[in-house]
Short mmCIF file of C-alpha atoms in Angstrom, two decimals:
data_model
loop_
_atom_site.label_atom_id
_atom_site.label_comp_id
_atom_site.label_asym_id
_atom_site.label_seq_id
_atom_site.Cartn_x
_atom_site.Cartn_y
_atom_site.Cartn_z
CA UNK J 1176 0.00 0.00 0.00
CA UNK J 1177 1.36 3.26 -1.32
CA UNK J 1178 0.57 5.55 1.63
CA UNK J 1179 2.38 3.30 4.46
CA UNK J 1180 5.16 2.90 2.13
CA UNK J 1181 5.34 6.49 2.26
CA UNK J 1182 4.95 6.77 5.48
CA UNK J 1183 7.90 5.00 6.72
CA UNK J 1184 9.92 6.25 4.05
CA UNK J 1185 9.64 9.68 5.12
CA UNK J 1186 9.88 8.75 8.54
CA UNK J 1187 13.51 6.90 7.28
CA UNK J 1188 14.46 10.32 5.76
CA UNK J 1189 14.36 11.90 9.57
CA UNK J 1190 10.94 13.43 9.28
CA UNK J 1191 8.44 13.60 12.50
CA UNK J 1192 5.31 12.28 12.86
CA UNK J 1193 3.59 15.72 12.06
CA UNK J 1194 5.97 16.71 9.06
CA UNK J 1195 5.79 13.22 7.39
CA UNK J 1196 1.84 13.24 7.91
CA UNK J 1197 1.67 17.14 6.73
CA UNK J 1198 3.80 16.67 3.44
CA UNK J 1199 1.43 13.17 3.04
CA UNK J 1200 -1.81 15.22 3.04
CA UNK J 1201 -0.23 17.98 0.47
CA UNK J 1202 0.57 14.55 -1.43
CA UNK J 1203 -2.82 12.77 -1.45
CA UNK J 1204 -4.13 16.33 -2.57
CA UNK J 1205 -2.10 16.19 -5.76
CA UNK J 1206 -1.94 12.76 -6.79
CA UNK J 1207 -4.13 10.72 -4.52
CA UNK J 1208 -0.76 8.99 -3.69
CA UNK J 1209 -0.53 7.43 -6.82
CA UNK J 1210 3.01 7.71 -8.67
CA UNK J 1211 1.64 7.33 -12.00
CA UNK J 1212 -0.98 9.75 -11.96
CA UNK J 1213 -1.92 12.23 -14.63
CA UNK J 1214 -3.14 15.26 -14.06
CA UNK J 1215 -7.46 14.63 -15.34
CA UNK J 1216 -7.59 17.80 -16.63
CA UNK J 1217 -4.71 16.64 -19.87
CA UNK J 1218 -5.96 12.90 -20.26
CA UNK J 1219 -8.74 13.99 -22.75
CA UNK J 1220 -6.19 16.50 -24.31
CA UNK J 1221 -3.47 14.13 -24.81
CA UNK J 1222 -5.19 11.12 -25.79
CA UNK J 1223 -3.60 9.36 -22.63
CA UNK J 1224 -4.93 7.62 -19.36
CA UNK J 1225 -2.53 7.14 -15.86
CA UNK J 1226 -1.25 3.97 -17.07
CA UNK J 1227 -0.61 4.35 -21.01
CA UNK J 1228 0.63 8.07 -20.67
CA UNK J 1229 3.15 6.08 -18.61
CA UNK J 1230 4.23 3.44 -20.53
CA UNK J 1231 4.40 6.30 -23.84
CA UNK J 1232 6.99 7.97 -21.65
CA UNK J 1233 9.22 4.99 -20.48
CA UNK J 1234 9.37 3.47 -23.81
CA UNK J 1235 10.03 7.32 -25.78
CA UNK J 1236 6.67 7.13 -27.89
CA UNK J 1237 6.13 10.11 -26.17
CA UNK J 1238 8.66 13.19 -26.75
CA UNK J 1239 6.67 15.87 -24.87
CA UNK J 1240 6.82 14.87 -21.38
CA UNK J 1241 8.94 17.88 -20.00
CA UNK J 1242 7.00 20.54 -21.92
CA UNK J 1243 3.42 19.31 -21.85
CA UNK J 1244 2.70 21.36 -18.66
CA UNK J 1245 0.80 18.33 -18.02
CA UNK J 1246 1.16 17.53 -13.94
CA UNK J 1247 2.29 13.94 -13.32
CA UNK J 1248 3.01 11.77 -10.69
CA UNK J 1249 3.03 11.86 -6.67
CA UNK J 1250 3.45 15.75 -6.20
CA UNK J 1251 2.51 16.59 -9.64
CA UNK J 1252 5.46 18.10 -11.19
CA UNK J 1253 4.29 20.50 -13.99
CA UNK J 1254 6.63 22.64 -14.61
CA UNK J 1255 9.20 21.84 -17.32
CA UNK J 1256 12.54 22.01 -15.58
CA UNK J 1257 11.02 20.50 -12.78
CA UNK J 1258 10.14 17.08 -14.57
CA UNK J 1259 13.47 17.53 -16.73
CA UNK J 1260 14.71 17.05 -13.30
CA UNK J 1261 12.00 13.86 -12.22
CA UNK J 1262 12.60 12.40 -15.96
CA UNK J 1263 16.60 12.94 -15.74
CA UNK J 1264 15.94 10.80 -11.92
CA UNK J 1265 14.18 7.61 -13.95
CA UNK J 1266 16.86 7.64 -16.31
CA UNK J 1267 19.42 7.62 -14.12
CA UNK J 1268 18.21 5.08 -11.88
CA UNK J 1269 17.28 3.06 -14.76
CA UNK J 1270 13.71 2.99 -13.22
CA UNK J 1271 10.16 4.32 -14.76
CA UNK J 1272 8.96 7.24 -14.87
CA UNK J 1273 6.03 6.70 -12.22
CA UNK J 1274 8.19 4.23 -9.91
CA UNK J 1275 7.90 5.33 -6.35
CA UNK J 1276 10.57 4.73 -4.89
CA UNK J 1277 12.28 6.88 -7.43
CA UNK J 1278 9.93 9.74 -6.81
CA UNK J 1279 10.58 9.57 -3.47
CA UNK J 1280 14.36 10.19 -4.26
CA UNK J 1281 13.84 13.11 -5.88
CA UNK J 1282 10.80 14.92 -3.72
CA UNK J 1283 13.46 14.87 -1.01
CA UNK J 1284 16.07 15.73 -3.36
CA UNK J 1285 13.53 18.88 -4.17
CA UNK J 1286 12.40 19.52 -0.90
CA UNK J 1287 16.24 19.83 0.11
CA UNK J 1288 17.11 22.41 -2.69
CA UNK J 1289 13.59 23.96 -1.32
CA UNK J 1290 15.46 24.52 2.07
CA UNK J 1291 12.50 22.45 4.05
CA UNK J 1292 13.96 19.78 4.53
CA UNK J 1293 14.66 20.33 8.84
CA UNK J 1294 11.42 22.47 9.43
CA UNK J 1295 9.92 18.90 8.01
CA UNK J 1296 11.87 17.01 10.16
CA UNK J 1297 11.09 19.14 13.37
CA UNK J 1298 7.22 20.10 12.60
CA UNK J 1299 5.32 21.52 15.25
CA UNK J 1300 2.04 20.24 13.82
CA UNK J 1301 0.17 18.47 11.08
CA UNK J 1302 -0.99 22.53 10.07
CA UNK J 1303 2.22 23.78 10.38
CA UNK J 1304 4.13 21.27 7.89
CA UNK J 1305 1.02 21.61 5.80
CA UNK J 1306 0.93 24.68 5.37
CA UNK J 1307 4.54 25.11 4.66
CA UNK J 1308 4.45 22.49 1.91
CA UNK J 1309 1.21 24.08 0.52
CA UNK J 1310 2.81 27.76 0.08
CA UNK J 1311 6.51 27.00 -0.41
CA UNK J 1312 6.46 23.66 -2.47
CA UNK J 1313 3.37 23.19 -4.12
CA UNK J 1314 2.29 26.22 -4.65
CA UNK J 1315 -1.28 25.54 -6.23
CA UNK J 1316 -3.78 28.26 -7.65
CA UNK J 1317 -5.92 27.75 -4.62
CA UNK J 1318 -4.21 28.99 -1.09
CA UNK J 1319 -7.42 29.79 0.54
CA UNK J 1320 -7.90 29.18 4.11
CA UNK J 1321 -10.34 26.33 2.83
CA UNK J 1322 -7.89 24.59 0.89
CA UNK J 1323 -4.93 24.77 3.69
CA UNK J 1324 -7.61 23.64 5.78
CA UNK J 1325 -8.38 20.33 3.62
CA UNK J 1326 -4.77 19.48 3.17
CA UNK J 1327 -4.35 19.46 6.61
CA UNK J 1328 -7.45 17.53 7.62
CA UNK J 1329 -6.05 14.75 4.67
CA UNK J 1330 -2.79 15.01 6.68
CA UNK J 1331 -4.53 14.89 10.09
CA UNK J 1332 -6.08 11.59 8.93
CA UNK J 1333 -2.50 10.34 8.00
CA UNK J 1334 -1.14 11.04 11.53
CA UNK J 1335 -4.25 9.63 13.36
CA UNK J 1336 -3.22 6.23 11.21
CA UNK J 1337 0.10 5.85 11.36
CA UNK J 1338 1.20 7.96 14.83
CA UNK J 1339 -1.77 6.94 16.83
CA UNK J 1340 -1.50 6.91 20.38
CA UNK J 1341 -1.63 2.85 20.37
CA UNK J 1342 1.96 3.42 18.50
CA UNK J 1343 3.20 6.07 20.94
CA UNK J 1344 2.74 3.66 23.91
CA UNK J 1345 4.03 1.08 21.74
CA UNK J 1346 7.29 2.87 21.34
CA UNK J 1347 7.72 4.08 24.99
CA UNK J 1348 7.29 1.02 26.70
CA UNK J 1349 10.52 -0.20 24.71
CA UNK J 1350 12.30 2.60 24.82
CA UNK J 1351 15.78 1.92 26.96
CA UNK J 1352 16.79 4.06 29.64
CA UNK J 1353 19.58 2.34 31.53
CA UNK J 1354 22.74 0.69 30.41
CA UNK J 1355 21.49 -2.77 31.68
CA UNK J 1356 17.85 -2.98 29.66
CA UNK J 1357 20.85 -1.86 26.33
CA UNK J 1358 22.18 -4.97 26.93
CA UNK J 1359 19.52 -7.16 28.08
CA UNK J 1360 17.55 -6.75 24.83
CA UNK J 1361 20.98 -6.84 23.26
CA UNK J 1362 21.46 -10.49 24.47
CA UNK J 1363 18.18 -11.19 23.82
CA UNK J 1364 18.18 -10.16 19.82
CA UNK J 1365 21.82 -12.52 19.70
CA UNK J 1366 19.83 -15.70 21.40
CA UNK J 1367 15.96 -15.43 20.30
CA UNK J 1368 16.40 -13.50 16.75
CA UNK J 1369 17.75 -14.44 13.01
CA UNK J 1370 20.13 -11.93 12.48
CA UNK J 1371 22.19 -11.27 9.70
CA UNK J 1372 25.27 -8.91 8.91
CA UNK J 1373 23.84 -6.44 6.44
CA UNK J 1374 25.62 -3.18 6.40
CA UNK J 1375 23.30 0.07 7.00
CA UNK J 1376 20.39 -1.75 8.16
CA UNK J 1377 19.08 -1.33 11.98
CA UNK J 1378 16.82 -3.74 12.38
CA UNK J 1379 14.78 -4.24 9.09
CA UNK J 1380 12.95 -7.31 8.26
CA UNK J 1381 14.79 -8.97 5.75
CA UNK J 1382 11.88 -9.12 3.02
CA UNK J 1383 12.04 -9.01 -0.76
CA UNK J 1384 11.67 -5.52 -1.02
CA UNK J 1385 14.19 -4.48 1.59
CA UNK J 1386 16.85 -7.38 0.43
CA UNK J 1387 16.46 -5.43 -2.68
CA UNK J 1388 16.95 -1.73 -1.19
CA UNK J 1389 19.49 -2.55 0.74
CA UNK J 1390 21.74 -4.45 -1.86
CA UNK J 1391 21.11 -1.30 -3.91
CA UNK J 1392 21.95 1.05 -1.90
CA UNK J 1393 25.75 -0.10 0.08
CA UNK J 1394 28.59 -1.16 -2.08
CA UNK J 1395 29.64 -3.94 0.78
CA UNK J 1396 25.85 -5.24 0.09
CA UNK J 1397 26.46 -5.36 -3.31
CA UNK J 1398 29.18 -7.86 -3.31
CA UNK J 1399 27.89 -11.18 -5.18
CA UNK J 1400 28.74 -13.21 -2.20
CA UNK J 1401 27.28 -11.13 0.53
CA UNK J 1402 24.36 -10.13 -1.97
CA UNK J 1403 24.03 -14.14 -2.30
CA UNK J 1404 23.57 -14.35 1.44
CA UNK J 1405 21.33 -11.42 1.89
CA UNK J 1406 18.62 -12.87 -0.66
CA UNK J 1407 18.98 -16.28 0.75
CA UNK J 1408 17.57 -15.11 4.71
CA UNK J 1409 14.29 -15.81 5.02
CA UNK J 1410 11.89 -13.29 5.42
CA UNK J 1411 11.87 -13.65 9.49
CA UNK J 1412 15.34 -12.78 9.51
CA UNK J 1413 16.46 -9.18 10.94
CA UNK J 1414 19.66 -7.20 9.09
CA UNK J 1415 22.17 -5.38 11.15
CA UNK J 1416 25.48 -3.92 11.33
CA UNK J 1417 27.60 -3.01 14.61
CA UNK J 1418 26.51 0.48 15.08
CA UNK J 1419 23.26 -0.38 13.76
CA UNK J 1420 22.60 -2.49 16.33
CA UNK J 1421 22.95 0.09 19.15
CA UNK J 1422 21.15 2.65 17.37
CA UNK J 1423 18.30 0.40 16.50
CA UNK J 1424 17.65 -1.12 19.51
CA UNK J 1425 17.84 2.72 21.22
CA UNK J 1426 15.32 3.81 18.19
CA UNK J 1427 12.63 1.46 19.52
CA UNK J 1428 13.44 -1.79 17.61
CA UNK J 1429 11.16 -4.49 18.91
CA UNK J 1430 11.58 -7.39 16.74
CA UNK J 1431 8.30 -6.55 14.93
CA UNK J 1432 8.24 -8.28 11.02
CA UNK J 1433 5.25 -6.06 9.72
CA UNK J 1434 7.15 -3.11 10.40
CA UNK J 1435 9.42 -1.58 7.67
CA UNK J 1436 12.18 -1.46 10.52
CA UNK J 1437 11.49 -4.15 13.41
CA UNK J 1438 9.69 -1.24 15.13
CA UNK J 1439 12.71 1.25 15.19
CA UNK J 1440 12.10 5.02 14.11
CA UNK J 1441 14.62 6.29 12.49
CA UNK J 1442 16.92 9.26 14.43
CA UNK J 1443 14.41 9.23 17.70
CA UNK J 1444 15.00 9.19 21.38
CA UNK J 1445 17.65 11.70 20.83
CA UNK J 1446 20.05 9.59 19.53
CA UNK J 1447 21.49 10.60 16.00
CA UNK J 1448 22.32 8.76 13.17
CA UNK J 1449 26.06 8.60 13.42
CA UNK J 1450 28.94 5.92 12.67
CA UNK J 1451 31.22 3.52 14.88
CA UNK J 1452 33.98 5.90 15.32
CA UNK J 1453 31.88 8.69 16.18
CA UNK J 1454 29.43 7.14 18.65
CA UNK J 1455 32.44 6.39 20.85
CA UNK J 1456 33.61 10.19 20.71
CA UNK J 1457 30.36 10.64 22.26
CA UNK J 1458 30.88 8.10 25.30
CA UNK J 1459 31.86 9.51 28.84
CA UNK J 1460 34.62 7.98 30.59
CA UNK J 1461 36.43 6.73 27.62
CA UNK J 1462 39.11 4.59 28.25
CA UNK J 1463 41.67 1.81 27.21
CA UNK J 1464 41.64 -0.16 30.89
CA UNK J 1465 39.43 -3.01 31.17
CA UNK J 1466 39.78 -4.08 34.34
CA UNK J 1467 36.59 -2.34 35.29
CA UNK J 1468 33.78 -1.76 33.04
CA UNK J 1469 30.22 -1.89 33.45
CA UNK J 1470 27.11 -3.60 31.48
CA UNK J 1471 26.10 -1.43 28.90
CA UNK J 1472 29.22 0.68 27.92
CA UNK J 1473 29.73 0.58 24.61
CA UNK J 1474 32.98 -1.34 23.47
CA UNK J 1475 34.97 -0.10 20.13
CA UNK J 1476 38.27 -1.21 17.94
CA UNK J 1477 38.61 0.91 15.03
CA UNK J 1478 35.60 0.83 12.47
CA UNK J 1479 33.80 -1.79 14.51
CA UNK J 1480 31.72 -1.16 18.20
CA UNK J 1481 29.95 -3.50 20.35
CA UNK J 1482 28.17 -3.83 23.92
CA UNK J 1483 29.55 -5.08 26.64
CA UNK J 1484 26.82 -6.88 28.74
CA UNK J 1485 28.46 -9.09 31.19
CA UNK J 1486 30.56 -12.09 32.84
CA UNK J 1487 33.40 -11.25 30.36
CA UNK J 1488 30.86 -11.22 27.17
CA UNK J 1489 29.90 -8.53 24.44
CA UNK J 1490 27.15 -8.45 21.87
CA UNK J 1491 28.23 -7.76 18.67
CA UNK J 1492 26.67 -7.68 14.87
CA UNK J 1493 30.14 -8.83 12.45
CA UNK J 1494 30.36 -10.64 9.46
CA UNK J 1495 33.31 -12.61 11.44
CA UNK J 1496 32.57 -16.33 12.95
CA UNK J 1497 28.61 -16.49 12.55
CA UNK J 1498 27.74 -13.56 10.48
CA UNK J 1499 25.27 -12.14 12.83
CA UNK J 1500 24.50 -10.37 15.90
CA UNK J 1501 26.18 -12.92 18.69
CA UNK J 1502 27.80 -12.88 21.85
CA UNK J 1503 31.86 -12.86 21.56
CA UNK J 1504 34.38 -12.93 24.39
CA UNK J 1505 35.41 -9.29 25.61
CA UNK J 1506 38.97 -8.70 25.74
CA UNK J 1507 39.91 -12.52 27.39
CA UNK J 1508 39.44 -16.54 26.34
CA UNK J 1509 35.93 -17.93 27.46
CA UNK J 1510 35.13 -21.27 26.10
CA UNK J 1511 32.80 -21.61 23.66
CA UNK J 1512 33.10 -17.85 22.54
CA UNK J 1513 35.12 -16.30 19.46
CA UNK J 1514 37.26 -13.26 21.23
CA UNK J 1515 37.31 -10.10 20.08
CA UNK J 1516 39.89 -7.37 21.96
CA UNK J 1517 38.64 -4.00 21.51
CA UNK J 1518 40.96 -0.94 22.20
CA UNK J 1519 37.97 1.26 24.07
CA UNK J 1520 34.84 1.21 26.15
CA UNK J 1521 32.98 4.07 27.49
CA UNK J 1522 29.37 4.88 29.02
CA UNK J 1523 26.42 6.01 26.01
CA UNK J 1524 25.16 9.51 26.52
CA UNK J 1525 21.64 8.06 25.97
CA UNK J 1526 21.83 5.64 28.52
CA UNK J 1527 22.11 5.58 32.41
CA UNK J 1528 24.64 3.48 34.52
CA UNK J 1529 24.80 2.67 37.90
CA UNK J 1530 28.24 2.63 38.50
CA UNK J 1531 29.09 -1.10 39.23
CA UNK J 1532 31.40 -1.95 36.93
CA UNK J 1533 33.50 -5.55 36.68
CA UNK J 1534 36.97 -7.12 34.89
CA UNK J 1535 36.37 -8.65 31.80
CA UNK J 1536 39.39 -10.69 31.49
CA UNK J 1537 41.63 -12.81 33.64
CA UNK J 1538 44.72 -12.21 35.18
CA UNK J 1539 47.35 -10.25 33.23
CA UNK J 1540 49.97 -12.35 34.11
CA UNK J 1541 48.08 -14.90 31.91
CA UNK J 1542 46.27 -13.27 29.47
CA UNK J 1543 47.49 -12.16 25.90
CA UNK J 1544 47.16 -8.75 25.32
CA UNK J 1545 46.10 -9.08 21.44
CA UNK J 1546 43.47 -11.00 19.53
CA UNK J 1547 43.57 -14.27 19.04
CA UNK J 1548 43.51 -15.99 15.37
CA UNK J 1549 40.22 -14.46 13.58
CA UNK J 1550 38.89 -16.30 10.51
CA UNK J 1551 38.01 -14.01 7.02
CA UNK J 1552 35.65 -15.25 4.19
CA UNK J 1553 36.64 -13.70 1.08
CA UNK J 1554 34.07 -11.89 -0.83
CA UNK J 1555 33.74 -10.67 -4.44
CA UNK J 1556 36.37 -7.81 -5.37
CA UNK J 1557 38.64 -8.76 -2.42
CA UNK J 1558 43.03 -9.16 -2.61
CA UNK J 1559 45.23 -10.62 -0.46
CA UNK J 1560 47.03 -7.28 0.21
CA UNK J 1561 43.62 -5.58 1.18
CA UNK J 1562 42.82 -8.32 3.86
CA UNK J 1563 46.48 -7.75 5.09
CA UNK J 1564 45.82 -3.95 5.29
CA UNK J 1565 42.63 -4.34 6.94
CA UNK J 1566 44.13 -5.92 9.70
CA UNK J 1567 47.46 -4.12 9.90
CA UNK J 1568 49.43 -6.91 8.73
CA UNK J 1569 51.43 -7.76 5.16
CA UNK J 1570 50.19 -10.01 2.19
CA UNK J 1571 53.46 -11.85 2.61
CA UNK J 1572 52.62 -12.54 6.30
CA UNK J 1573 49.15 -13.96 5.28
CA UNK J 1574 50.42 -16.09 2.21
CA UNK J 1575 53.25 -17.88 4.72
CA UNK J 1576 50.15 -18.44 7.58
CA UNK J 1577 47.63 -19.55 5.42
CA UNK J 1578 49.82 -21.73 2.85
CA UNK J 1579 48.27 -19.57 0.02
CA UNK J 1580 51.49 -20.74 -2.86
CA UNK J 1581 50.65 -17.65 -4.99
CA UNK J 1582 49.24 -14.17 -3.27
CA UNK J 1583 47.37 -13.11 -6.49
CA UNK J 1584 44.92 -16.24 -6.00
CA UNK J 1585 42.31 -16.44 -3.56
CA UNK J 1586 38.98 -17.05 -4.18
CA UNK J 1587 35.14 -16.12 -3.06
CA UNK J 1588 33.93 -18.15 0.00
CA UNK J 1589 37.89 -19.15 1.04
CA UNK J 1590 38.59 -18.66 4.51
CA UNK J 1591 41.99 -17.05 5.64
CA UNK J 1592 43.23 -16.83 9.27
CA UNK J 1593 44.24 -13.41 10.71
CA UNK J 1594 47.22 -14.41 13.09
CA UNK J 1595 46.70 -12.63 16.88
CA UNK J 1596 50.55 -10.98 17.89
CA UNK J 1597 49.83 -13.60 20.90
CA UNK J 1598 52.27 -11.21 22.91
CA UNK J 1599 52.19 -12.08 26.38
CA UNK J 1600 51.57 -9.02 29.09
CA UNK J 1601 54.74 -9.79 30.64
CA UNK J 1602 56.88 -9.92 26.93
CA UNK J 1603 55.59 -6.34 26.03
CA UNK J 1604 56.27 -5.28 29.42
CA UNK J 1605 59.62 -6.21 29.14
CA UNK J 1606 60.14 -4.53 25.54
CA UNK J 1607 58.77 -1.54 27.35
CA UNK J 1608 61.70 -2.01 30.13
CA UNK J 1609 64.13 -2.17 27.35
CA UNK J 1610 63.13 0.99 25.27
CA UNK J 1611 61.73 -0.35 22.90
CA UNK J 1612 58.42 2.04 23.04
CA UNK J 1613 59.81 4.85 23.85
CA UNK J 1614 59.39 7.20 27.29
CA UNK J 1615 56.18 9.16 28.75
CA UNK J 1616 53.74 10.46 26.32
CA UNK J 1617 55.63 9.34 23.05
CA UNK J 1618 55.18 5.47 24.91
CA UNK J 1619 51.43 5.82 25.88
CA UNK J 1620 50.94 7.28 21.86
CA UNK J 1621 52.76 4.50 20.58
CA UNK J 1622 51.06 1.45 22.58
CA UNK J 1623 47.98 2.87 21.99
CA UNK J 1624 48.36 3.30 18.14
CA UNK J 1625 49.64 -0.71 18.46
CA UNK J 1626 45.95 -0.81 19.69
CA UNK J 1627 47.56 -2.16 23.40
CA UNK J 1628 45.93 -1.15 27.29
CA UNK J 1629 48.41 1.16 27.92
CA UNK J 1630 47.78 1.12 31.88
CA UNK J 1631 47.63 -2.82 31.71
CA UNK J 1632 50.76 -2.48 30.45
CA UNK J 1633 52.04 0.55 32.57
CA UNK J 1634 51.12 -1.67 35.68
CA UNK J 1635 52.72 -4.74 34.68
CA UNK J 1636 56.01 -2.67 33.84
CA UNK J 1637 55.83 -1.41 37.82
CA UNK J 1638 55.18 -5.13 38.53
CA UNK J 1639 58.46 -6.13 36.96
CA UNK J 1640 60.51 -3.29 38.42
CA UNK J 1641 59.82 -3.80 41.79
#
């Protein structure tokens, strides 16, 4: 159905309830919602109905689309460099002219040279987004008080639908507040959810039409192997990526499959839409030190974050081990668990904490202070070298662990080992002791960069030197 499809489009693009349902009702007022619509007043004149005026256009029977001042599709673009602009959009995304999708593209494209865009997304009202839509955007003959009035009752009826209060309570009764509900329901989507790895998506149900949106729209989606996997989950399955995972579970995700996005809004609860790197920027009480840390900090090696949630475990969406969101050992060797050693944690600014924290990891007179041996699968468009660079290491390095005779040949669906430095606490210490990182700040920069816990390490040094 057009109009929910709309709906949680706009709603994807950062709009509120009230601007989404405003710009809706200015919408339905046009076109009745319909992307292929012709303006009645031009069927008789040119000789076309919705549906063949359509096909004349897609298929270049029909020259005269951009100068017919005819009005056509869901905001009914009339004017000619206007639908120079909508017909240039089909063409260029190889779509037709009346696909929604595309229109979609290119209202917000408009609405964003318009300079609407944030009052849209921040919309006091149904009337007030209505109205602004009406006299800066559509601009119709009629901008009586009647006919802002009717746009903003169609919009009204659009918010009543699809914001109702039954949603509202919906939404705030799982919204997380505390660090420990972040990673309850984060343990909860690893054990009682299919998950799969599917870069930019927080939480979407993984159904024809999104498998299809979202190998379109990310290059990493788009390779044949990972596209392969995405179009083989079944339609119960749930995509996510690292960050995605945090931000949809704090947006409201809920595990619902008749929702575009599991139940998450998009940008809601103030938390923005932001990257791995940048979300931990945004944590308080960032550090390197794991021997205390508490459930619900976020965790974070470069490009990749994670949530700690206990007993030496973190929940994690990677396309390493199972491909999925799963629980991974935090920083020390639990049986049964893949390890991961991230370089950070620190507390979410949308979250509250207690202040208990624990140790994730044992001893450090046992423990290694690098990660173990990780295991790659090679997808389409993927060299040796690149692997090696991803994980700071050399092609040659790779070739000698792996057994790989020639470099230049690996193929799709191979698995290569990442070697862990397996550098005991007490060897590093010891390279410390003998210079070999340097003095004060220029040490704590350097082991840091190396990605090591620089007080672990600090300690262990004062350890040995006693």
């Amino acid at each position: 159905m057009n109009e929910q499809k709309i709906w949680d489009y706009l709603k994807a693009q950062g709009f509120n309830s009230s601007g989404a349902a405003g710009l809706m009702g200015n919408l339905y007022a046009e076109s009745g919602l319909d992307p292929k619509n012709l303006q009645n007043s031009y069927e008789k004149k040119l000789g076309y109905n919705d549906a063949s005026y359509t096909a004349a256009v897609d298929s270049g029977r029909y020259t005269n689309f951009v100068h017919d001042s005819a009005g056509y599709g869901l905001a009914q673009w009339t004017y000619w460099s206007r639908k120079q602009g909508l017909l240039d959009a089909a063409k260029a995304a190889n779509k037709s002219i009346g696909d929604l999708d595309m229109q979609l593209t290119y209202l917000i494209k408009e609405l964003g040279a318009y300079g609407l865009l944030n009052s849209l997304r921040s919309a006091a009202s149904v009337k007030a987004a209505s109205d602004l839509v009406l006299l800066k955007f559509e601009k119709p003959a009629d901008q009586s008080e009647a006919a802002k009035n009717r746009r903003a009752g169609y919009g009204q009826t659009f918010y009543d639908k699809y914001a109702s209060v039954k949603k509202e309570e919906k939404t705030v009764s799982t919204k997380i507040t505390t660090g420990k509900q972040l990673a309850e329901r984060a343990v909860d989507v690893a054990k009682n959810y299919k998950t799969l790895y599917v870069m930019g998506c927080f939480g979407a149900p993984l159904t024809a039409a999104n498998k299809k949106r979202y190998i379109q729209h990310h290059e990493y989606n788009r390779n044949a192997s990972r596209a392969a996997m995405i179009n083989a989950a079944s339609e119960d399955t749930f995509g996510f990526d690292c960050v995605c995972l945090i931000k949809g579970l704090l947006w409201g995700w809920c595990g619902d499959k008749s929702k575009s996005y599991g139940g998450a809004d998009y940008a809601v609860n103030g938390v923005p839409d932001i990257g791995a790197d940048t979300m931990i920027t945004k944590c308080r009480n960032v550090t390197t030190d794991f021997s205390h840390i508490e459930v619900g900090e976020a965790v974070w090696t470069n490009g990749h974050i994670g949530i700690y949630v206990g007993n030496g475990l973190s929940v994690e969406c990677t396309p390493s081990w199972a491909n999925k969101v799963q629980l991974t050992a935090c920083n020390c060797n639990k049986s049964g668990y893949p390890t991961r050693t991230w370089k950070k944690h620190g507390k979410l600014p949308y979250v509250s904490y207690t202040g208990a924290s624990e140790t994730t990891a044992p001893s450090e007179t046992d423990i290694s202070v690098s990660q173990g041996e990780e295991i790659y699968t090679v997808v389409s468009g993927d060299t040796l070298s690149a692997i090696a660079a991803r994980y700071g290491t050399t092609y040659q390095k790779l070739a000698a662990y792996n057994g790989i005779a020639n470099p230049n040949i690996i193929s799709v669906g191979q698995k290569i080992k990442i070697p862990g430095t397996g550098k005991s606490m007490e060897a590093l210490a010891r390279e410390v002791i003998d210079g070999k990182w340097g003095n004060g700040d220029d040490r704590k920069k350097r082991l840091q960069s190396a990605g090591y816990n620089y007080e672990a390490v600090q300690r262990k040094v004062n350890q040995l030197l006693k």
